[in-house]
PDB file of C-alpha atoms in Angstrom:
ATOM      1  CA  ASP U  26     105.227  92.515 119.318  1.00  0.00           C
ATOM      2  CA  GLN U  27     106.077  94.121 116.009  1.00  0.00           C
ATOM      3  CA  GLN U  28     107.528  91.583 113.579  1.00  0.00           C
ATOM      4  CA  VAL U  29     108.355  94.292 111.049  1.00  0.00           C
ATOM      5  CA  LYS U  30     109.976  97.416 112.440  1.00  0.00           C
ATOM      6  CA  GLN U  31     110.560 100.768 110.842  1.00  0.00           C
ATOM      7  CA  ASN U  32     112.354 102.648 113.561  1.00  0.00           C
ATOM      8  CA  SER U  33     112.498 106.017 111.847  1.00  0.00           C
ATOM      9  CA  PRO U  34     109.077 107.680 111.826  1.00  0.00           C
ATOM     10  CA  SER U  35     110.313 110.392 109.484  1.00  0.00           C
ATOM     11  CA  LEU U  36     113.156 111.298 107.157  1.00  0.00           C
ATOM     12  CA  SER U  37     113.952 114.536 105.396  1.00  0.00           C
ATOM     13  CA  VAL U  38     116.190 114.623 102.306  1.00  0.00           C
ATOM     14  CA  GLN U  39     117.173 117.258  99.798  1.00  0.00           C
ATOM     15  CA  GLU U  40     116.068 116.891  96.218  1.00  0.00           C
ATOM     16  CA  GLY U  41     118.645 115.067  94.133  1.00  0.00           C
ATOM     17  CA  ARG U  42     120.209 113.285  97.094  1.00  0.00           C
ATOM     18  CA  ILE U  43     119.798 109.653  98.112  1.00  0.00           C
ATOM     19  CA  SER U  44     116.964 108.602 100.433  1.00  0.00           C
ATOM     20  CA  ILE U  45     117.560 105.482 102.501  1.00  0.00           C
ATOM     21  CA  LEU U  46     114.647 103.947 104.344  1.00  0.00           C
ATOM     22  CA  ASN U  47     115.321 101.088 106.720  1.00  0.00           C
ATOM     23  CA  CYS U  48     113.317  98.111 107.904  1.00  0.00           C
ATOM     24  CA  ASP U  49     114.114  95.319 110.350  1.00  0.00           C
ATOM     25  CA  TYR U  50     112.227  92.091 110.880  1.00  0.00           C
ATOM     26  CA  THR U  51     112.234  89.472 113.592  1.00  0.00           C
ATOM     27  CA  ASN U  52     110.483  86.489 112.008  1.00  0.00           C
ATOM     28  CA  SER U  53     113.052  84.235 110.322  1.00  0.00           C
ATOM     29  CA  MET U  54     110.228  82.584 108.343  1.00  0.00           C
ATOM     30  CA  PHE U  55     109.725  85.717 106.264  1.00  0.00           C
ATOM     31  CA  ASP U  56     110.939  85.065 102.735  1.00  0.00           C
ATOM     32  CA  TYR U  57     109.419  87.857 100.674  1.00  0.00           C
ATOM     33  CA  PHE U  58     109.517  91.578 101.285  1.00  0.00           C
ATOM     34  CA  LEU U  59     107.708  94.507  99.739  1.00  0.00           C
ATOM     35  CA  TRP U  60     107.711  98.269  99.950  1.00  0.00           C
ATOM     36  CA  TYR U  61     104.527 100.256  99.613  1.00  0.00           C
ATOM     37  CA  LYS U  62     104.188 103.981  99.105  1.00  0.00           C
ATOM     38  CA  LYS U  63     101.280 105.988 100.455  1.00  0.00           C
ATOM     39  CA  TYR U  64     100.208 109.515  99.600  1.00  0.00           C
ATOM     40  CA  PRO U  65      97.757 111.433 101.845  1.00  0.00           C
ATOM     41  CA  ALA U  66      94.124 110.463 101.386  1.00  0.00           C
ATOM     42  CA  GLU U  67      95.089 107.486  99.210  1.00  0.00           C
ATOM     43  CA  GLY U  68      95.658 103.827  99.868  1.00  0.00           C
ATOM     44  CA  PRO U  69      99.140 102.287  99.867  1.00  0.00           C
ATOM     45  CA  THR U  70     100.440 101.288  96.437  1.00  0.00           C
ATOM     46  CA  PHE U  71     102.992  98.605  95.684  1.00  0.00           C
ATOM     47  CA  LEU U  72     106.457  99.945  94.897  1.00  0.00           C
ATOM     48  CA  ILE U  73     109.054  97.185  94.792  1.00  0.00           C
ATOM     49  CA  SER U  74     109.647  93.731  96.225  1.00  0.00           C
ATOM     50  CA  ILE U  75     112.448  91.255  96.856  1.00  0.00           C
ATOM     51  CA  SER U  76     112.601  87.553  97.445  1.00  0.00           C
ATOM     52  CA  SER U  77     114.879  86.143 100.126  1.00  0.00           C
ATOM     53  CA  ILE U  78     116.887  84.318  97.453  1.00  0.00           C
ATOM     54  CA  LYS U  79     118.180  87.688  96.284  1.00  0.00           C
ATOM     55  CA  ASP U  80     120.047  90.446  98.043  1.00  0.00           C
ATOM     56  CA  LYS U  81     119.192  93.276  95.678  1.00  0.00           C
ATOM     57  CA  ASN U  82     116.399  94.293  93.367  1.00  0.00           C
ATOM     58  CA  GLU U  83     116.410  97.427  91.266  1.00  0.00           C
ATOM     59  CA  ASP U  84     113.642  99.264  89.454  1.00  0.00           C
ATOM     60  CA  GLY U  85     114.600 102.611  88.025  1.00  0.00           C
ATOM     61  CA  ARG U  86     115.437 105.008  90.841  1.00  0.00           C
ATOM     62  CA  PHE U  87     114.384 102.480  93.485  1.00  0.00           C
ATOM     63  CA  THR U  88     116.594  99.717  94.836  1.00  0.00           C
ATOM     64  CA  VAL U  89     115.839  97.366  97.687  1.00  0.00           C
ATOM     65  CA  PHE U  90     118.668  95.623  99.533  1.00  0.00           C
ATOM     66  CA  LEU U  91     118.181  92.580 101.737  1.00  0.00           C
ATOM     67  CA  ASN U  92     120.606  91.415 104.422  1.00  0.00           C
ATOM     68  CA  LYS U  93     119.165  88.129 105.667  1.00  0.00           C
ATOM     69  CA  SER U  94     121.759  87.526 108.347  1.00  0.00           C
ATOM     70  CA  ALA U  95     120.965  90.892 109.901  1.00  0.00           C
ATOM     71  CA  LYS U  96     117.235  90.569 109.180  1.00  0.00           C
ATOM     72  CA  HIS U  97     117.395  93.986 107.620  1.00  0.00           C
ATOM     73  CA  LEU U  98     116.272  95.563 104.386  1.00  0.00           C
ATOM     74  CA  SER U  99     116.548  99.022 103.007  1.00  0.00           C
ATOM     75  CA  LEU U 100     114.999 101.034 100.202  1.00  0.00           C
ATOM     76  CA  HIS U 101     117.250 103.429  98.324  1.00  0.00           C
ATOM     77  CA  ILE U 102     115.811 106.194  96.167  1.00  0.00           C
ATOM     78  CA  VAL U 103     118.313 107.905  93.885  1.00  0.00           C
ATOM     79  CA  PRO U 104     117.926 110.701  93.000  1.00  0.00           C
ATOM     80  CA  SER U 105     115.154 111.754  95.353  1.00  0.00           C
ATOM     81  CA  GLN U 106     112.412 113.927  93.893  1.00  0.00           C
ATOM     82  CA  PRO U 107     109.727 116.052  95.588  1.00  0.00           C
ATOM     83  CA  GLY U 108     107.097 113.649  94.251  1.00  0.00           C
ATOM     84  CA  ASP U 109     108.675 110.900  96.345  1.00  0.00           C
ATOM     85  CA  SER U 110     107.410 112.624  99.487  1.00  0.00           C
ATOM     86  CA  ALA U 111     105.068 110.055 101.010  1.00  0.00           C
ATOM     87  CA  VAL U 112     104.822 107.452 103.756  1.00  0.00           C
ATOM     88  CA  TYR U 113     106.705 104.256 102.940  1.00  0.00           C
ATOM     89  CA  PHE U 114     105.638 100.949 104.453  1.00  0.00           C
ATOM     90  CA  CYS U 115     107.816  97.887 104.641  1.00  0.00           C
ATOM     91  CA  ALA U 116     105.916  94.574 104.487  1.00  0.00           C
ATOM     92  CA  ALA U 117     106.888  90.921 104.782  1.00  0.00           C
ATOM     93  CA  SER U 118     105.359  87.526 104.168  1.00  0.00           C
ATOM     94  CA  ASP U 119     106.271  83.916 104.829  1.00  0.00           C
ATOM     95  CA  SER U 120     105.721  80.859 102.663  1.00  0.00           C
ATOM     96  CA  GLY U 121     102.466  79.978 104.377  1.00  0.00           C
ATOM     97  CA  ASN U 122      99.130  81.362 103.311  1.00  0.00           C
ATOM     98  CA  THR U 123      99.319  84.257 105.716  1.00  0.00           C
ATOM     99  CA  PRO U 124      98.817  87.916 104.791  1.00  0.00           C
ATOM    100  CA  LEU U 125     101.442  90.591 104.647  1.00  0.00           C
ATOM    101  CA  VAL U 126     102.734  92.019 107.894  1.00  0.00           C
ATOM    102  CA  PHE U 127     103.409  95.747 107.704  1.00  0.00           C
ATOM    103  CA  GLY U 128     105.639  98.093 109.621  1.00  0.00           C
ATOM    104  CA  LYS U 129     104.524 101.426 111.043  1.00  0.00           C
ATOM    105  CA  GLY U 130     105.811 103.399 108.096  1.00  0.00           C
ATOM    106  CA  THR U 131     108.384 106.133 107.545  1.00  0.00           C
ATOM    107  CA  ARG U 132     107.334 109.559 106.322  1.00  0.00           C
ATOM    108  CA  LEU U 133     109.781 110.807 103.687  1.00  0.00           C
ATOM    109  CA  SER U 134     109.945 114.503 102.885  1.00  0.00           C
ATOM    110  CA  VAL U 135     112.010 115.513  99.867  1.00  0.00           C
ATOM    111  CA  ILE U 136     112.837 119.186 100.016  1.00  0.00           C
ATOM    112  CA  ALA U 137     113.321 121.121  96.804  1.00  0.00           C
TER     113      ALA U 137
ATOM    114  CA  ASP N  15      92.015 100.848  85.646  1.00  0.00           C
ATOM    115  CA  ALA N  16      90.712  98.309  88.173  1.00  0.00           C
ATOM    116  CA  ARG N  17      90.360  99.663  91.675  1.00  0.00           C
ATOM    117  CA  VAL N  18      89.100  98.792  95.127  1.00  0.00           C
ATOM    118  CA  THR N  19      86.243 101.082  96.104  1.00  0.00           C
ATOM    119  CA  GLN N  20      85.553 101.992  99.717  1.00  0.00           C
ATOM    120  CA  THR N  21      82.625 103.926 101.121  1.00  0.00           C
ATOM    121  CA  PRO N  22      82.242 106.211 102.899  1.00  0.00           C
ATOM    122  CA  ARG N  23      85.525 108.101 102.541  1.00  0.00           C
ATOM    123  CA  HIS N  24      84.964 109.902 105.816  1.00  0.00           C
ATOM    124  CA  LYS N  25      82.738 109.152 108.772  1.00  0.00           C
ATOM    125  CA  VAL N  26      82.275 111.121 111.978  1.00  0.00           C
ATOM    126  CA  THR N  27      80.083 109.477 114.560  1.00  0.00           C
ATOM    127  CA  GLU N  28      79.302 109.663 118.225  1.00  0.00           C
ATOM    128  CA  MET N  29      80.545 107.112 120.682  1.00  0.00           C
ATOM    129  CA  GLY N  30      78.143 104.209 120.976  1.00  0.00           C
ATOM    130  CA  GLN N  31      76.815 104.467 117.436  1.00  0.00           C
ATOM    131  CA  GLU N  32      77.050 101.705 114.856  1.00  0.00           C
ATOM    132  CA  VAL N  33      79.420 102.218 111.947  1.00  0.00           C
ATOM    133  CA  THR N  34      79.417 100.218 108.720  1.00  0.00           C
ATOM    134  CA  MET N  35      82.212 100.469 106.163  1.00  0.00           C
ATOM    135  CA  ARG N  36      81.875  98.958 102.730  1.00  0.00           C
ATOM    136  CA  CYS N  37      84.331  97.697 100.168  1.00  0.00           C
ATOM    137  CA  GLN N  38      83.987  96.590  96.561  1.00  0.00           C
ATOM    138  CA  PRO N  39      87.045  94.474  95.714  1.00  0.00           C
ATOM    139  CA  ILE N  40      88.487  94.155  92.248  1.00  0.00           C
ATOM    140  CA  LEU N  41      86.488  91.749  90.115  1.00  0.00           C
ATOM    141  CA  GLY N  42      88.296  88.435  89.927  1.00  0.00           C
ATOM    142  CA  HIS N  43      90.271  88.896  93.128  1.00  0.00           C
ATOM    143  CA  ASN N  44      89.490  86.071  95.538  1.00  0.00           C
ATOM    144  CA  THR N  45      91.099  87.418  98.715  1.00  0.00           C
ATOM    145  CA  VAL N  46      89.902  90.489 100.601  1.00  0.00           C
ATOM    146  CA  PHE N  47      91.633  92.101 103.554  1.00  0.00           C
ATOM    147  CA  TRP N  48      90.699  94.723 106.135  1.00  0.00           C
ATOM    148  CA  TYR N  49      93.601  96.720 107.571  1.00  0.00           C
ATOM    149  CA  ARG N  50      93.553  99.606 110.028  1.00  0.00           C
ATOM    150  CA  GLN N  51      96.125 102.384 110.070  1.00  0.00           C
ATOM    151  CA  THR N  52      96.976 104.103 113.328  1.00  0.00           C
ATOM    152  CA  MET N  53      99.988 106.122 114.406  1.00  0.00           C
ATOM    153  CA  MET N  54     100.823 103.613 117.129  1.00  0.00           C
ATOM    154  CA  GLN N  55     100.448 100.362 115.178  1.00  0.00           C
ATOM    155  CA  GLY N  56     100.927 101.341 111.573  1.00  0.00           C
ATOM    156  CA  LEU N  57      98.983  99.047 109.255  1.00  0.00           C
ATOM    157  CA  GLU N  58      97.487  96.211 111.253  1.00  0.00           C
ATOM    158  CA  LEU N  59      95.465  93.345 109.820  1.00  0.00           C
ATOM    159  CA  LEU N  60      91.952  93.061 111.185  1.00  0.00           C
ATOM    160  CA  ALA N  61      90.460  90.251 109.081  1.00  0.00           C
ATOM    161  CA  TYR N  62      90.610  88.588 105.696  1.00  0.00           C
ATOM    162  CA  PHE N  63      88.518  86.411 103.452  1.00  0.00           C
ATOM    163  CA  ARG N  64      89.328  83.965 100.697  1.00  0.00           C
ATOM    164  CA  ASN N  65      86.574  83.077  98.258  1.00  0.00           C
ATOM    165  CA  ARG N  66      84.227  84.900 100.652  1.00  0.00           C
ATOM    166  CA  ALA N  67      85.063  82.590 103.569  1.00  0.00           C
ATOM    167  CA  PRO N  68      86.539  84.257 106.659  1.00  0.00           C
ATOM    168  CA  LEU N  69      90.048  82.917 107.244  1.00  0.00           C
ATOM    169  CA  ASP N  70      91.275  84.996 110.132  1.00  0.00           C
ATOM    170  CA  ASP N  71      89.704  87.740 112.181  1.00  0.00           C
ATOM    171  CA  SER N  72      92.002  87.482 115.182  1.00  0.00           C
ATOM    172  CA  GLY N  73      93.086  91.088 114.715  1.00  0.00           C
ATOM    173  CA  MET N  74      89.640  92.412 115.507  1.00  0.00           C
ATOM    174  CA  PRO N  75      88.100  93.125 118.905  1.00  0.00           C
ATOM    175  CA  LYS N  76      85.472  90.391 118.727  1.00  0.00           C
ATOM    176  CA  ASP N  77      82.963  91.994 121.007  1.00  0.00           C
ATOM    177  CA  ARG N  78      82.424  95.057 118.826  1.00  0.00           C
ATOM    178  CA  PHE N  79      83.802  94.380 115.343  1.00  0.00           C
ATOM    179  CA  SER N  80      82.383  92.100 112.690  1.00  0.00           C
ATOM    180  CA  ALA N  81      83.408  91.509 109.087  1.00  0.00           C
ATOM    181  CA  GLU N  82      81.366  89.816 106.382  1.00  0.00           C
ATOM    182  CA  MET N  83      81.298  89.197 102.651  1.00  0.00           C
ATOM    183  CA  PRO N  84      77.653  88.864 101.659  1.00  0.00           C
ATOM    184  CA  ASP N  85      78.727  88.378  98.034  1.00  0.00           C
ATOM    185  CA  ALA N  86      81.829  88.509  95.872  1.00  0.00           C
ATOM    186  CA  THR N  87      81.382  92.223  95.151  1.00  0.00           C
ATOM    187  CA  LEU N  88      80.884  93.448  98.709  1.00  0.00           C
ATOM    188  CA  ALA N  89      82.820  93.231 101.959  1.00  0.00           C
ATOM    189  CA  THR N  90      81.636  95.005 105.101  1.00  0.00           C
ATOM    190  CA  LEU N  91      83.264  95.945 108.381  1.00  0.00           C
ATOM    191  CA  LYS N  92      80.943  96.870 111.189  1.00  0.00           C
ATOM    192  CA  ILE N  93      81.670  98.399 114.581  1.00  0.00           C
ATOM    193  CA  GLN N  94      78.962  98.325 117.206  1.00  0.00           C
ATOM    194  CA  PRO N  95      79.196 100.136 119.543  1.00  0.00           C
ATOM    195  CA  SER N  96      81.941 102.457 118.344  1.00  0.00           C
ATOM    196  CA  GLU N  97      84.463 103.968 120.750  1.00  0.00           C
ATOM    197  CA  PRO N  98      86.881 106.922 120.417  1.00  0.00           C
ATOM    198  CA  ARG N  99      89.853 104.497 120.277  1.00  0.00           C
ATOM    199  CA  ASP N 100      88.403 103.112 117.031  1.00  0.00           C
ATOM    200  CA  SER N 101      89.269 106.392 115.305  1.00  0.00           C
ATOM    201  CA  ALA N 102      91.628 105.447 112.478  1.00  0.00           C
ATOM    202  CA  VAL N 103      91.788 104.952 108.728  1.00  0.00           C
ATOM    203  CA  TYR N 104      90.366 101.608 107.653  1.00  0.00           C
ATOM    204  CA  PHE N 105      91.650 100.111 104.420  1.00  0.00           C
ATOM    205  CA  CYS N 106      90.240  97.337 102.332  1.00  0.00           C
ATOM    206  CA  ALA N 107      92.577  95.515  99.949  1.00  0.00           C
ATOM    207  CA  SER N 108      92.126  92.690  97.496  1.00  0.00           C
ATOM    208  CA  GLY N 109      94.373  90.267  95.668  1.00  0.00           C
ATOM    209  CA  ASN N 110      94.742  86.687  94.476  1.00  0.00           C
ATOM    210  CA  ASP N 111      97.582  85.615  96.725  1.00  0.00           C
ATOM    211  CA  PRO N 112      97.219  85.990 100.504  1.00  0.00           C
ATOM    212  CA  ARG N 113     101.013  86.078 100.819  1.00  0.00           C
ATOM    213  CA  GLY N 114     101.069  89.232  98.751  1.00  0.00           C
ATOM    214  CA  ARG N 115     103.711  88.003  96.277  1.00  0.00           C
ATOM    215  CA  LYS N 116     101.927  89.940  93.584  1.00  0.00           C
ATOM    216  CA  GLY N 117     101.000  92.739  95.949  1.00  0.00           C
ATOM    217  CA  TYR N 118      97.615  93.764  97.163  1.00  0.00           C
ATOM    218  CA  THR N 119      95.500  96.552  95.709  1.00  0.00           C
ATOM    219  CA  PHE N 120      94.295  98.901  98.403  1.00  0.00           C
ATOM    220  CA  GLY N 121      91.270 101.141  98.411  1.00  0.00           C
ATOM    221  CA  SER N 122      91.534 104.794  99.406  1.00  0.00           C
ATOM    222  CA  GLY N 123      90.337 104.070 102.922  1.00  0.00           C
ATOM    223  CA  THR N 124      87.582 105.202 105.261  1.00  0.00           C
ATOM    224  CA  ARG N 125      88.693 107.785 107.786  1.00  0.00           C
ATOM    225  CA  LEU N 126      86.653 107.156 110.926  1.00  0.00           C
ATOM    226  CA  THR N 127      86.409 109.649 113.743  1.00  0.00           C
ATOM    227  CA  VAL N 128      84.478 108.667 116.870  1.00  0.00           C
ATOM    228  CA  VAL N 129      83.741 111.574 119.199  1.00  0.00           C
TER     229      VAL N 129
END
């Protein structure tokens, strides 16, 4: 059973608009969340993270929001650029020494 | 720029053949992970090592997959015999915190096709 769920396999957004990628989780022990970005033929690269003690973390055009009661997080990209076109993975970890659990990914296409 | 190196980048093999994938983690990283990317499962953890000791390989089909770290600069993932359902991209990653609080560094992957 998937503990980290990205229910939208793909998303298409116009350049300059906001991209919102969503992620839900089921394990209440998760206390740290990350987003990774993956281009074709490359490995995933770390983008942004958030601890469960916060509800928002911002880094330039990227903002991650965490709603613990809903077990939901989202990644906002404003403004979206063609170079943001990639697959985005949501990942989560708990306080134990266990590795990151990833979602299935969402493919974002930013159209010029 | 430190990177995780995986070889080969691509591998096409016939069903039943042995496949070995190699990974050179970043020097100084003490935790190495093997993940597999498929359309159905996304990125799923196969196995990981800390200080070269296997900590968890419950994600791997035990009868055909094996993972080892013969030394600190080399991790291997072997499939014998390979099957068409093993076709996927296999990623190695390394880091110093299994929980990923500082993120993992991924290699570029090995794209395996079993025909």
